[in-house]
């Protein structure tokens, strides 16, 4: 026997196809057929009177399950703009393979054969449906055109009303302005205010647009009413547009009289170079040797202990003594006397030692 | 309004200010203190001068006191505002025919603040002409008179 899945009972039966004759299967079959028949009846009704509507994406894409074929079928037929309700279902049921499937279904499930023909749509019926659909489409399009024309006349009426309001405003204002300022500014203003008007939608918004325009005019008042202080004749000296020398770079004849102000601005060249050196020094490491060298301390001539006498033999102090003698200063002479006394005490003993080290 | 802004009364003062204001935008308003539009502009200038103190210095100049400058900048409508940076005259494209000065008053304080910021940034980057951030609708319209053409 094997396992057999019955789609109607949604059960697997192991006793073969005997369950088909049982009560539960038949009752379920009836329910299924009743449901399906409802849909088919509605579809048949539209054969004589097809319903054509504007495409509504929420409702017109419904799918329908055909029990005979075991397929999902689109209920409606649409081309994006217009929909024919139940068109899809009818087309499906007119197909020859649907007919075959229906017969198979009836044989398999042992359903009531009288109902079978209702689920099939013959070709004649299909032809009839198609002609009716063509007629319905024509009348639908006529209706749509009518609606569009109505909306167009409505929009035109609104636009006309707005223009009238605009004209009534501009006429009194234009009279006022011509007396105040120059003419050319008006054309600019009209252009800007008419573009201002074209955006909003209804009468109320036209009124608020008028208010906005008046507010704009109040601020734009300075723009039109700037004080004119006369044509600046710069044909002798030239102006910024002709590229003349600017006044702040020209030499002033008055400057010589008030001489307190310095002619040169900025630091002198020396100061500037010093500043540059200092900048460089800042970049060196702060703990290098001689970083805290005091450049401003005064040194005298004898800070270096250079009193020559390289080839001398004898004590260092002796050479120093001789150097200082030669320098001949009074302070050194005093020191010389003190050191001379020290130095001459032990000459002999140390001489020999010294000579040994030297050579 | 103009009581709180520094005034320059002679050509020498203007020269000095132009040469000495460093690393800040220099704003010179040419106009008359009594004129209504000048008063509006002066109010905006004085209210923003504190906030802009690090970026800009603002001065008031009477057009009658320095005719050299009035002729040089070809100031026919008042108020006219001229911008400098480090002694260099800054040009700004407002969408109006004259880029060398701003003619008229600003609509809001924010417009002026934005303009000063754009000039400052442009100048810091080395640009001598910048494009104004102000909406062209808010720029006052005037006719540029061409003489002799």
Short mmCIF file of C-alpha atoms in Angstrom, two decimals:
data_model
loop_
_atom_site.label_atom_id
_atom_site.label_comp_id
_atom_site.label_asym_id
_atom_site.label_seq_id
_atom_site.Cartn_x
_atom_site.Cartn_y
_atom_site.Cartn_z
CA UNK A 1 0.00 0.00 0.00
CA UNK A 2 2.40 2.64 1.16
CA UNK A 3 1.79 6.06 2.59
CA UNK A 4 -0.63 8.29 0.82
CA UNK A 5 -1.02 11.97 1.72
CA UNK A 6 -4.51 13.35 1.15
CA UNK A 7 -4.38 17.09 0.54
CA UNK A 8 -7.96 17.66 1.57
CA UNK A 9 -7.89 15.87 4.89
CA UNK A 10 -4.25 16.96 5.29
CA UNK A 11 -3.48 13.54 6.63
CA UNK A 12 -1.35 10.63 5.67
CA UNK A 13 -3.31 7.41 5.42
CA UNK A 14 -1.75 4.02 5.26
CA UNK A 15 -4.86 2.17 4.19
CA UNK A 16 -4.66 3.31 0.62
CA UNK A 17 -7.49 5.18 -1.00
CA UNK A 18 -10.22 3.58 1.03
CA UNK A 19 -10.48 6.61 3.29
CA UNK A 20 -11.91 8.58 0.43
CA UNK A 21 -15.22 6.93 0.86
CA UNK A 22 -15.23 7.61 4.53
CA UNK A 23 -17.37 10.30 6.18
CA UNK A 24 -14.61 12.65 7.32
CA UNK A 25 -13.04 12.92 3.93
CA UNK A 26 -16.29 13.59 2.19
CA UNK A 27 -17.34 16.23 4.67
CA UNK A 28 -14.03 18.00 4.33
CA UNK A 29 -14.31 17.77 0.58
CA UNK A 30 -17.71 19.41 0.67
CA UNK A 31 -16.38 22.27 2.75
CA UNK A 32 -13.49 22.78 0.38
CA UNK A 33 -15.69 22.72 -2.66
CA UNK A 34 -18.17 25.14 -1.14
CA UNK A 35 -15.41 27.63 -0.44
CA UNK A 36 -13.97 27.30 -3.88
CA UNK A 37 -17.38 27.50 -5.47
CA UNK A 38 -18.03 30.85 -3.84
CA UNK A 39 -15.03 32.33 -5.56
CA UNK A 40 -15.89 30.75 -8.85
CA UNK A 41 -19.44 32.04 -8.69
CA UNK A 42 -18.23 35.56 -8.14
CA UNK A 43 -15.89 35.18 -11.07
CA UNK A 44 -18.75 33.94 -13.27
CA UNK A 45 -20.82 36.94 -12.35
CA UNK A 46 -18.18 39.23 -13.74
CA UNK A 47 -18.25 37.45 -17.12
CA UNK A 48 -21.33 39.35 -18.06
CA UNK A 49 -20.36 42.47 -16.25
CA UNK A 50 -16.61 42.89 -15.90
CA UNK A 51 -15.38 45.23 -13.24
CA UNK A 52 -12.59 47.54 -14.36
CA UNK A 53 -10.91 49.71 -11.79
CA UNK A 54 -7.84 51.82 -11.27
CA UNK A 55 -5.00 49.76 -9.97
CA UNK A 56 -4.87 49.63 -6.22
CA UNK A 57 -1.75 47.83 -5.05
CA UNK A 58 -3.19 46.88 -1.69
CA UNK A 59 -6.25 45.03 -2.93
CA UNK A 60 -5.75 43.96 -6.48
CA UNK A 61 -2.87 41.53 -6.21
CA UNK A 62 -4.75 38.80 -4.34
CA UNK A 63 -3.95 35.22 -5.07
CA UNK A 64 -6.30 32.28 -5.09
CA UNK A 65 -5.61 28.61 -4.50
CA UNK A 66 -6.95 26.31 -7.16
CA UNK A 67 -7.63 22.98 -5.47
CA UNK A 68 -7.84 21.14 -8.71
CA UNK A 69 -4.42 22.03 -10.03
CA UNK A 70 -2.80 22.53 -6.69
CA UNK A 71 -1.52 25.93 -7.80
CA UNK A 72 -1.76 29.49 -6.60
CA UNK A 73 -3.37 31.70 -9.20
CA UNK A 74 -3.56 35.46 -9.37
CA UNK A 75 -7.14 36.49 -8.98
CA UNK A 76 -7.02 39.76 -10.92
CA UNK A 77 -5.40 40.83 -14.14
CA UNK A 78 -3.61 44.13 -14.19
CA UNK A 79 -1.20 46.10 -16.33
CA UNK A 80 -0.11 48.52 -13.66
CA UNK A 81 -2.74 51.22 -14.17
CA UNK A 82 -6.03 49.42 -14.62
CA UNK A 83 -7.28 46.13 -13.17
CA UNK A 84 -9.89 43.68 -14.32
CA UNK A 85 -11.23 41.95 -11.22
CA UNK A 86 -11.27 38.15 -11.29
CA UNK A 87 -9.67 38.22 -14.70
CA UNK A 88 -6.83 36.01 -13.61
CA UNK A 89 -9.03 33.36 -12.11
CA UNK A 90 -11.21 33.18 -15.19
CA UNK A 91 -8.27 32.91 -17.49
CA UNK A 92 -6.84 30.10 -15.41
CA UNK A 93 -10.04 28.14 -15.37
CA UNK A 94 -10.42 28.38 -19.12
CA UNK A 95 -7.14 26.62 -19.71
CA UNK A 96 -7.16 23.00 -20.97
CA UNK A 97 -4.75 21.72 -18.33
CA UNK A 98 -7.00 23.09 -15.63
CA UNK A 99 -9.83 21.08 -17.21
CA UNK A 100 -7.74 17.94 -17.06
CA UNK A 101 -6.76 18.59 -13.47
CA UNK A 102 -10.37 19.15 -12.51
CA UNK A 103 -11.38 15.80 -13.98
CA UNK A 104 -8.52 14.08 -12.18
CA UNK A 105 -9.47 15.74 -8.94
CA UNK A 106 -13.06 14.60 -9.23
CA UNK A 107 -12.03 11.03 -10.01
CA UNK A 108 -9.48 10.89 -7.18
CA UNK A 109 -11.68 12.30 -4.48
CA UNK A 110 -14.99 10.94 -5.58
CA UNK A 111 -16.73 14.26 -5.48
CA UNK A 112 -20.19 15.00 -6.74
CA UNK A 113 -19.93 15.06 -10.59
CA UNK A 114 -22.70 17.64 -10.97
CA UNK A 115 -20.54 20.28 -9.43
CA UNK A 116 -17.64 19.56 -11.71
CA UNK A 117 -18.71 21.61 -14.66
CA UNK A 118 -19.08 24.71 -12.62
CA UNK A 119 -15.39 24.79 -12.05
CA UNK A 120 -14.53 24.80 -15.70
CA UNK A 121 -15.00 27.74 -17.98
CA UNK A 122 -15.61 27.04 -21.63
CA UNK A 123 -14.12 28.92 -24.50
CA UNK A 124 -17.38 30.58 -25.48
CA UNK A 125 -17.68 32.04 -22.06
CA UNK A 126 -14.12 33.28 -22.33
CA UNK A 127 -14.81 35.02 -25.64
CA UNK A 128 -17.81 36.69 -24.21
CA UNK A 129 -15.80 37.82 -21.24
CA UNK A 130 -13.16 39.35 -23.42
CA UNK A 131 -15.59 41.45 -25.45
CA UNK A 132 -17.28 42.65 -22.31
CA UNK A 133 -13.90 43.62 -20.87
CA UNK A 134 -13.05 45.68 -23.96
CA UNK A 135 -16.28 47.61 -23.63
CA UNK A 136 -15.76 48.16 -19.92
CA UNK A 137 -12.25 49.45 -20.50
CA UNK A 138 -13.52 52.04 -22.97
CA UNK A 139 -16.17 53.37 -20.64
CA UNK A 140 -13.67 53.44 -17.77
CA UNK A 141 -11.24 55.54 -19.73
CA UNK A 142 -13.98 57.99 -20.66
CA UNK A 143 -14.86 58.40 -17.03
CA UNK A 144 -11.24 58.99 -16.11
CA UNK A 145 -10.84 61.68 -18.76
CA UNK A 146 -13.89 63.42 -17.44
CA UNK A 147 -12.47 63.49 -13.93
CA UNK A 148 -9.15 64.88 -15.13
CA UNK A 149 -10.83 67.68 -17.03
CA UNK A 150 -12.80 68.65 -13.96
CA UNK A 151 -9.63 68.89 -11.90
CA UNK A 152 -7.92 70.97 -14.59
CA UNK A 153 -10.72 73.52 -14.68
CA UNK A 154 -10.61 73.72 -10.90
CA UNK A 155 -6.87 74.42 -10.90
CA UNK A 156 -7.24 77.04 -13.61
CA UNK A 157 -9.91 78.82 -11.62
CA UNK A 158 -7.66 78.93 -8.57
CA UNK A 159 -4.72 80.31 -10.57
CA UNK A 160 -6.94 83.00 -12.06
CA UNK A 161 -8.13 84.04 -8.66
CA UNK A 162 -4.61 84.33 -7.38
CA UNK A 163 -3.51 86.46 -10.31
CA UNK A 164 -6.40 88.81 -9.73
CA UNK A 165 -5.44 89.24 -6.11
CA UNK A 166 -1.87 89.94 -7.16
CA UNK A 167 -2.88 92.55 -9.70
CA UNK A 168 -5.10 94.33 -7.25
CA UNK A 169 -2.19 94.54 -4.81
CA UNK A 170 0.46 95.66 -7.27
CA UNK A 171 -1.52 98.47 -8.84
CA UNK A 172 -1.83 100.69 -5.76
CA UNK A 173 1.68 99.81 -4.54
CA UNK A 174 3.24 100.53 -7.93
CA UNK A 175 1.81 104.00 -7.87
CA UNK A 176 3.36 104.69 -4.47
CA UNK A 177 6.74 103.36 -5.42
CA UNK A 178 7.16 105.22 -8.66
CA UNK A 179 6.95 108.42 -6.73
CA UNK A 180 9.59 107.33 -4.18
CA UNK A 181 12.46 105.55 -5.88
CA UNK A 182 13.87 104.69 -9.27
CA UNK A 183 11.89 102.66 -11.74
CA UNK A 184 14.08 99.66 -12.55
CA UNK A 185 13.83 98.19 -9.07
CA UNK A 186 10.12 97.47 -9.59
CA UNK A 187 10.59 94.87 -12.30
CA UNK A 188 12.98 92.97 -10.08
CA UNK A 189 10.48 93.13 -7.27
CA UNK A 190 7.54 91.97 -9.38
CA UNK A 191 9.45 89.01 -10.66
CA UNK A 192 10.42 87.98 -7.16
CA UNK A 193 6.90 88.41 -5.76
CA UNK A 194 5.19 86.48 -8.54
CA UNK A 195 7.54 83.57 -8.05
CA UNK A 196 6.78 83.89 -4.37
CA UNK A 197 3.13 83.29 -5.19
CA UNK A 198 3.34 80.26 -7.37
CA UNK A 199 4.21 77.81 -4.62
CA UNK A 200 1.16 77.53 -2.27
CA UNK A 201 -2.17 75.80 -2.98
CA UNK A 202 -5.44 77.35 -1.83
CA UNK A 203 -7.10 80.69 -1.19
CA UNK A 204 -6.00 80.89 2.40
CA UNK A 205 -2.42 80.33 1.38
CA UNK A 206 -2.75 83.04 -1.24
CA UNK A 207 -3.77 85.43 1.51
CA UNK A 208 -0.84 84.43 3.71
CA UNK A 209 1.42 84.82 0.67
CA UNK A 210 0.22 88.39 0.38
CA UNK A 211 1.13 89.00 4.02
CA UNK A 212 4.58 87.49 3.46
CA UNK A 213 5.03 89.72 0.46
CA UNK A 214 4.23 92.79 2.49
CA UNK A 215 6.68 91.74 5.20
CA UNK A 216 9.31 91.14 2.55
CA UNK A 217 8.68 94.56 1.13
CA UNK A 218 9.14 96.16 4.51
CA UNK A 219 12.61 94.69 4.82
CA UNK A 220 13.40 95.13 1.14
CA UNK A 221 12.57 98.78 1.67
CA UNK A 222 16.22 99.58 2.41
CA UNK A 223 17.22 97.70 -0.69
CA UNK A 224 15.19 99.99 -2.87
CA UNK A 225 15.48 103.07 -0.71
CA UNK A 226 19.23 103.26 -0.11
CA UNK A 227 20.42 106.81 0.23
CA UNK A 228 22.19 107.96 -2.87
CA UNK A 229 25.08 110.24 -2.07
CA UNK A 230 25.98 111.27 -5.55
CA UNK A 231 28.14 109.99 -8.32
CA UNK A 232 31.74 109.76 -7.19
CA UNK A 233 33.88 111.27 -9.89
CA UNK A 234 37.20 109.51 -9.73
CA UNK A 235 38.26 110.10 -13.32
CA UNK A 236 41.33 112.03 -12.09
CA UNK A 237 42.55 109.71 -9.42
CA UNK A 238 41.09 106.33 -10.38
CA UNK A 239 39.17 104.04 -8.01
CA UNK A 240 39.19 100.46 -6.79
CA UNK A 241 37.58 99.19 -9.99
CA UNK A 242 40.20 100.79 -12.22
CA UNK A 243 43.03 99.51 -10.03
CA UNK A 244 44.44 102.79 -8.68
CA UNK A 245 46.82 103.00 -5.72
CA UNK A 246 44.79 102.73 -2.49
CA UNK A 247 44.75 105.81 -0.28
CA UNK A 248 46.40 104.02 2.61
CA UNK A 249 49.45 103.32 0.48
CA UNK A 250 49.63 106.81 -0.94
CA UNK A 251 51.90 109.35 0.69
CA UNK A 252 49.97 111.79 2.74
CA UNK A 253 50.88 115.49 2.40
CA UNK A 254 49.74 116.01 5.99
CA UNK A 255 52.09 113.51 7.49
CA UNK A 256 55.14 115.75 7.62
CA UNK A 257 53.37 118.23 9.86
CA UNK A 258 52.42 115.92 12.65
CA UNK A 259 55.77 114.12 12.89
CA UNK A 260 55.18 112.31 16.19
CA UNK A 261 54.12 109.14 14.46
CA UNK A 262 56.95 106.81 13.49
CA UNK A 263 57.46 106.27 9.84
CA UNK A 264 58.62 102.72 10.08
CA UNK A 265 56.37 100.11 11.53
CA UNK A 266 57.57 96.91 13.06
CA UNK A 267 60.87 95.97 14.76
CA UNK A 268 64.23 97.04 13.35
CA UNK A 269 66.33 94.67 11.30
CA UNK A 270 68.69 93.84 14.17
CA UNK A 271 65.88 93.07 16.55
CA UNK A 272 64.34 90.89 13.93
CA UNK A 273 67.51 88.89 13.36
CA UNK A 274 67.98 88.46 17.08
CA UNK A 275 64.43 87.23 17.38
CA UNK A 276 65.13 84.69 14.67
CA UNK A 277 68.21 83.40 16.51
CA UNK A 278 66.28 83.07 19.71
CA UNK A 279 63.63 81.04 17.92
CA UNK A 280 66.31 78.65 16.74
CA UNK A 281 67.80 78.36 20.23
CA UNK A 282 64.44 77.44 21.68
CA UNK A 283 64.45 74.32 19.59
CA UNK A 284 67.74 72.99 21.04
CA UNK A 285 67.63 70.60 24.03
CA UNK A 286 67.45 72.53 27.29
CA UNK A 287 69.91 70.34 29.20
CA UNK A 288 72.81 70.65 26.82
CA UNK A 289 76.16 71.83 28.02
CA UNK A 290 76.39 75.57 28.36
CA UNK A 291 72.62 76.12 28.07
CA UNK A 292 72.70 78.36 31.09
CA UNK A 293 75.71 80.21 29.90
CA UNK A 294 75.39 83.81 30.89
CA UNK A 295 76.29 85.77 27.79
CA UNK A 296 75.88 89.12 29.43
CA UNK A 297 78.48 88.66 32.15
CA UNK A 298 81.57 90.83 31.75
CA UNK A 299 84.97 89.24 31.47
CA UNK A 300 88.32 90.91 31.70
CA UNK A 301 91.46 90.13 29.81
CA UNK A 302 93.06 87.68 32.22
CA UNK A 303 90.24 85.13 32.47
CA UNK A 304 92.32 82.76 30.42
CA UNK A 305 95.34 81.46 32.28
CA UNK A 306 97.61 81.98 29.31
CA UNK A 307 100.93 83.19 30.42
CA UNK A 308 102.88 81.22 27.84
CA UNK A 309 106.37 79.98 28.75
CA UNK A 310 105.94 76.59 27.22
CA UNK A 311 109.56 75.77 27.08
CA UNK A 312 110.27 76.87 30.60
CA UNK A 313 111.53 74.55 33.15
CA UNK A 314 110.65 75.42 36.65
CA UNK A 315 107.50 75.98 38.57
CA UNK A 316 104.34 77.18 36.98
CA UNK A 317 104.21 79.99 39.37
CA UNK A 318 107.54 81.15 38.19
CA UNK A 319 106.31 81.59 34.67
CA UNK A 320 103.23 83.28 35.92
CA UNK A 321 105.33 85.56 37.97
CA UNK A 322 107.40 86.49 35.02
CA UNK A 323 104.33 87.08 32.88
CA UNK A 324 102.88 89.35 35.36
CA UNK A 325 106.03 91.23 35.73
CA UNK A 326 105.97 91.90 32.08
CA UNK A 327 102.39 93.01 32.27
CA UNK A 328 103.52 95.55 34.80
CA UNK A 329 100.36 96.36 36.66
CA UNK A 330 100.35 97.66 40.22
CA UNK A 331 98.05 94.95 41.59
CA UNK A 332 100.16 92.27 40.06
CA UNK A 333 103.24 93.77 41.53
CA UNK A 334 101.75 93.41 44.98
CA UNK A 335 100.85 89.79 44.33
CA UNK A 336 104.23 89.26 42.83
CA UNK A 337 105.84 90.35 46.07
CA UNK A 338 103.70 87.88 48.05
CA UNK A 339 104.25 85.03 45.69
CA UNK A 340 107.75 85.87 44.99
CA UNK A 341 108.40 85.39 48.70
CA UNK A 342 106.72 81.96 48.60
CA UNK A 343 108.32 80.87 45.44
CA UNK A 344 111.93 81.60 46.33
CA UNK A 345 111.88 79.55 49.53
CA UNK A 346 112.27 76.15 47.98
CA UNK A 347 113.75 76.48 44.59
CA UNK A 348 116.55 73.92 44.60
CA UNK A 349 114.82 70.88 45.92
CA UNK A 350 111.91 71.03 43.61
CA UNK A 351 113.86 71.94 40.56
CA UNK A 352 115.46 68.58 40.26
CA UNK A 353 112.16 66.82 40.68
CA UNK A 354 110.53 68.99 38.11
CA UNK A 355 113.25 68.42 35.54
CA UNK A 356 112.87 64.66 35.90
CA UNK A 357 109.18 64.83 35.14
CA UNK A 358 109.63 67.10 32.27
CA UNK A 359 112.04 65.10 30.13
CA UNK B 1 24.07 102.26 18.22
CA UNK B 2 27.01 103.98 16.69
CA UNK B 3 27.87 105.25 20.13
CA UNK B 4 29.38 101.89 20.96
CA UNK B 5 31.42 101.52 17.81
CA UNK B 6 34.77 103.20 17.28
CA UNK B 7 34.65 106.09 14.86
CA UNK B 8 37.34 107.23 12.43
CA UNK B 9 37.21 110.83 11.41
CA UNK B 10 40.14 111.53 9.13
CA UNK B 11 42.08 109.89 6.37
CA UNK B 12 45.15 109.41 8.55
CA UNK B 13 43.21 107.48 11.17
CA UNK B 14 41.78 105.23 8.51
CA UNK B 15 45.25 104.62 7.06
CA UNK B 16 46.61 103.78 10.47
CA UNK B 17 43.82 101.37 11.25
CA UNK B 18 44.22 99.61 7.92
CA UNK B 19 47.95 99.22 8.41
CA UNK B 20 47.92 98.19 12.04
CA UNK B 21 45.01 95.77 12.49
CA UNK B 22 46.71 92.39 12.20
CA UNK B 23 45.33 88.85 11.84
CA UNK B 24 41.75 90.09 12.14
CA UNK B 25 39.16 91.11 9.60
CA UNK B 26 38.81 94.89 9.51
CA UNK B 27 35.25 96.10 8.90
CA UNK B 28 34.82 99.74 7.82
CA UNK B 29 31.28 101.03 7.54
CA UNK B 30 31.05 104.06 5.27
CA UNK B 31 27.87 106.04 5.78
CA UNK B 32 26.16 108.73 7.78
CA UNK B 33 25.08 108.26 11.38
CA UNK B 34 21.66 109.80 10.87
CA UNK B 35 20.61 107.69 7.92
CA UNK B 36 17.96 105.09 8.77
CA UNK B 37 19.55 102.17 6.99
CA UNK B 38 22.92 103.06 8.52
CA UNK B 39 21.29 102.97 11.93
CA UNK B 40 19.99 99.48 11.29
CA UNK B 41 23.38 98.32 10.12
CA UNK B 42 25.13 99.98 13.05
CA UNK B 43 22.89 98.17 15.46
CA UNK B 44 23.80 94.80 13.95
CA UNK B 45 27.48 95.76 13.99
CA UNK B 46 27.50 96.87 17.60
CA UNK B 47 25.60 93.85 18.83
CA UNK B 48 27.94 91.42 17.14
CA UNK B 49 31.19 93.28 17.74
CA UNK B 50 31.80 91.63 21.10
CA UNK B 51 31.22 88.10 19.81
CA UNK B 52 33.47 88.78 16.85
CA UNK B 53 36.18 90.52 18.86
CA UNK B 54 38.73 87.80 18.16
CA UNK B 55 37.97 87.63 14.46
CA UNK B 56 37.11 91.18 13.48
CA UNK B 57 37.55 94.84 14.35
CA UNK B 58 34.68 97.11 13.39
CA UNK B 59 34.95 100.86 12.71
CA UNK B 60 32.52 103.55 11.59
CA UNK B 61 33.54 106.14 8.98
CA UNK B 62 31.52 109.15 7.89
CA UNK B 63 31.55 109.48 4.11
CA UNK B 64 31.88 113.24 4.31
CA UNK B 65 35.01 113.13 6.46
CA UNK B 66 37.25 111.20 4.07
CA UNK B 67 36.37 112.07 0.48
CA UNK B 68 39.51 110.32 -0.78
CA UNK B 69 38.15 107.01 0.40
CA UNK B 70 34.65 107.74 -0.82
CA UNK B 71 36.04 108.40 -4.29
CA UNK B 72 38.43 105.47 -4.20
CA UNK B 73 35.79 102.93 -3.25
CA UNK B 74 33.19 104.60 -5.48
CA UNK B 75 30.66 104.77 -2.68
CA UNK B 76 27.39 105.95 -4.19
CA UNK B 77 24.90 104.30 -1.85
CA UNK B 78 25.16 104.32 1.90
CA UNK B 79 25.78 102.38 4.01
CA UNK B 80 28.66 100.60 2.29
CA UNK B 81 30.82 98.18 4.19
CA UNK B 82 34.37 97.40 3.13
CA UNK B 83 36.43 94.46 4.46
CA UNK B 84 40.20 94.26 4.92
CA UNK B 85 42.57 91.61 6.20
CA UNK B 86 46.16 92.43 7.11
CA UNK B 87 46.04 95.57 5.05
CA UNK B 88 44.66 93.80 1.99
CA UNK B 89 41.23 94.71 0.61
CA UNK B 90 39.01 91.59 0.62
CA UNK B 91 36.47 91.12 -2.17
CA UNK B 92 33.30 89.11 -1.63
CA UNK B 93 30.91 87.78 -4.25
CA UNK B 94 27.44 88.47 -2.88
CA UNK B 95 25.60 87.87 -6.13
CA UNK B 96 25.40 91.64 -6.62
CA UNK B 97 27.27 93.58 -9.32
CA UNK B 98 29.90 95.08 -6.98
CA UNK B 99 32.25 92.72 -5.20
CA UNK B 100 34.41 95.33 -3.54
CA UNK B 101 31.90 96.39 -0.89
CA UNK B 102 28.63 95.37 0.73
CA UNK B 103 25.88 97.91 0.01
CA UNK B 104 23.00 98.25 2.43
CA UNK B 105 22.19 96.56 5.71
CA UNK B 106 22.14 92.89 6.67
CA UNK B 107 18.78 91.22 7.22
CA UNK B 108 19.82 89.38 10.38
CA UNK B 109 22.77 89.35 12.74
CA UNK B 110 23.45 85.79 11.71
CA UNK B 111 24.04 86.84 8.10
CA UNK B 112 26.74 89.23 9.24
CA UNK B 113 28.32 86.65 11.52
CA UNK B 114 28.41 84.08 8.73
CA UNK B 115 29.92 86.59 6.32
CA UNK B 116 32.69 87.55 8.75
CA UNK B 117 33.48 83.92 9.39
CA UNK B 118 33.70 83.15 5.68
CA UNK B 119 35.97 86.14 5.07
CA UNK B 120 38.20 85.18 7.99
CA UNK B 121 38.54 81.58 6.89
CA UNK B 122 39.16 82.58 3.29
CA UNK B 123 41.81 85.07 4.32
CA UNK B 124 43.53 82.53 6.55
CA UNK B 125 43.75 80.22 3.57
CA UNK B 126 45.19 82.96 1.41
CA UNK B 127 42.13 83.78 -0.68
CA UNK B 128 41.59 87.41 -1.59
CA UNK B 129 38.08 86.89 -2.92
CA UNK B 130 35.47 84.71 -1.23
CA UNK B 131 31.86 83.78 -1.94
CA UNK B 132 29.26 85.16 0.44
CA UNK B 133 27.23 82.63 2.47
CA UNK B 134 24.22 84.95 2.68
CA UNK B 135 21.06 83.93 0.80
CA UNK B 136 20.88 86.14 -2.32
CA UNK B 137 17.31 87.08 -1.41
CA UNK B 138 18.61 88.80 1.71
CA UNK B 139 21.14 90.90 -0.16
CA UNK B 140 19.81 94.43 -0.78
CA UNK B 141 19.35 95.21 -4.44
CA UNK B 142 20.63 98.38 -6.03
CA UNK B 143 21.50 99.68 -9.44
CA UNK B 144 25.11 100.08 -10.35
CA UNK B 145 25.51 103.25 -12.34
CA UNK B 146 28.00 103.14 -15.17
CA UNK B 147 29.11 106.58 -16.16
CA UNK B 148 30.49 107.25 -19.58
CA UNK B 149 29.63 103.83 -21.07
#
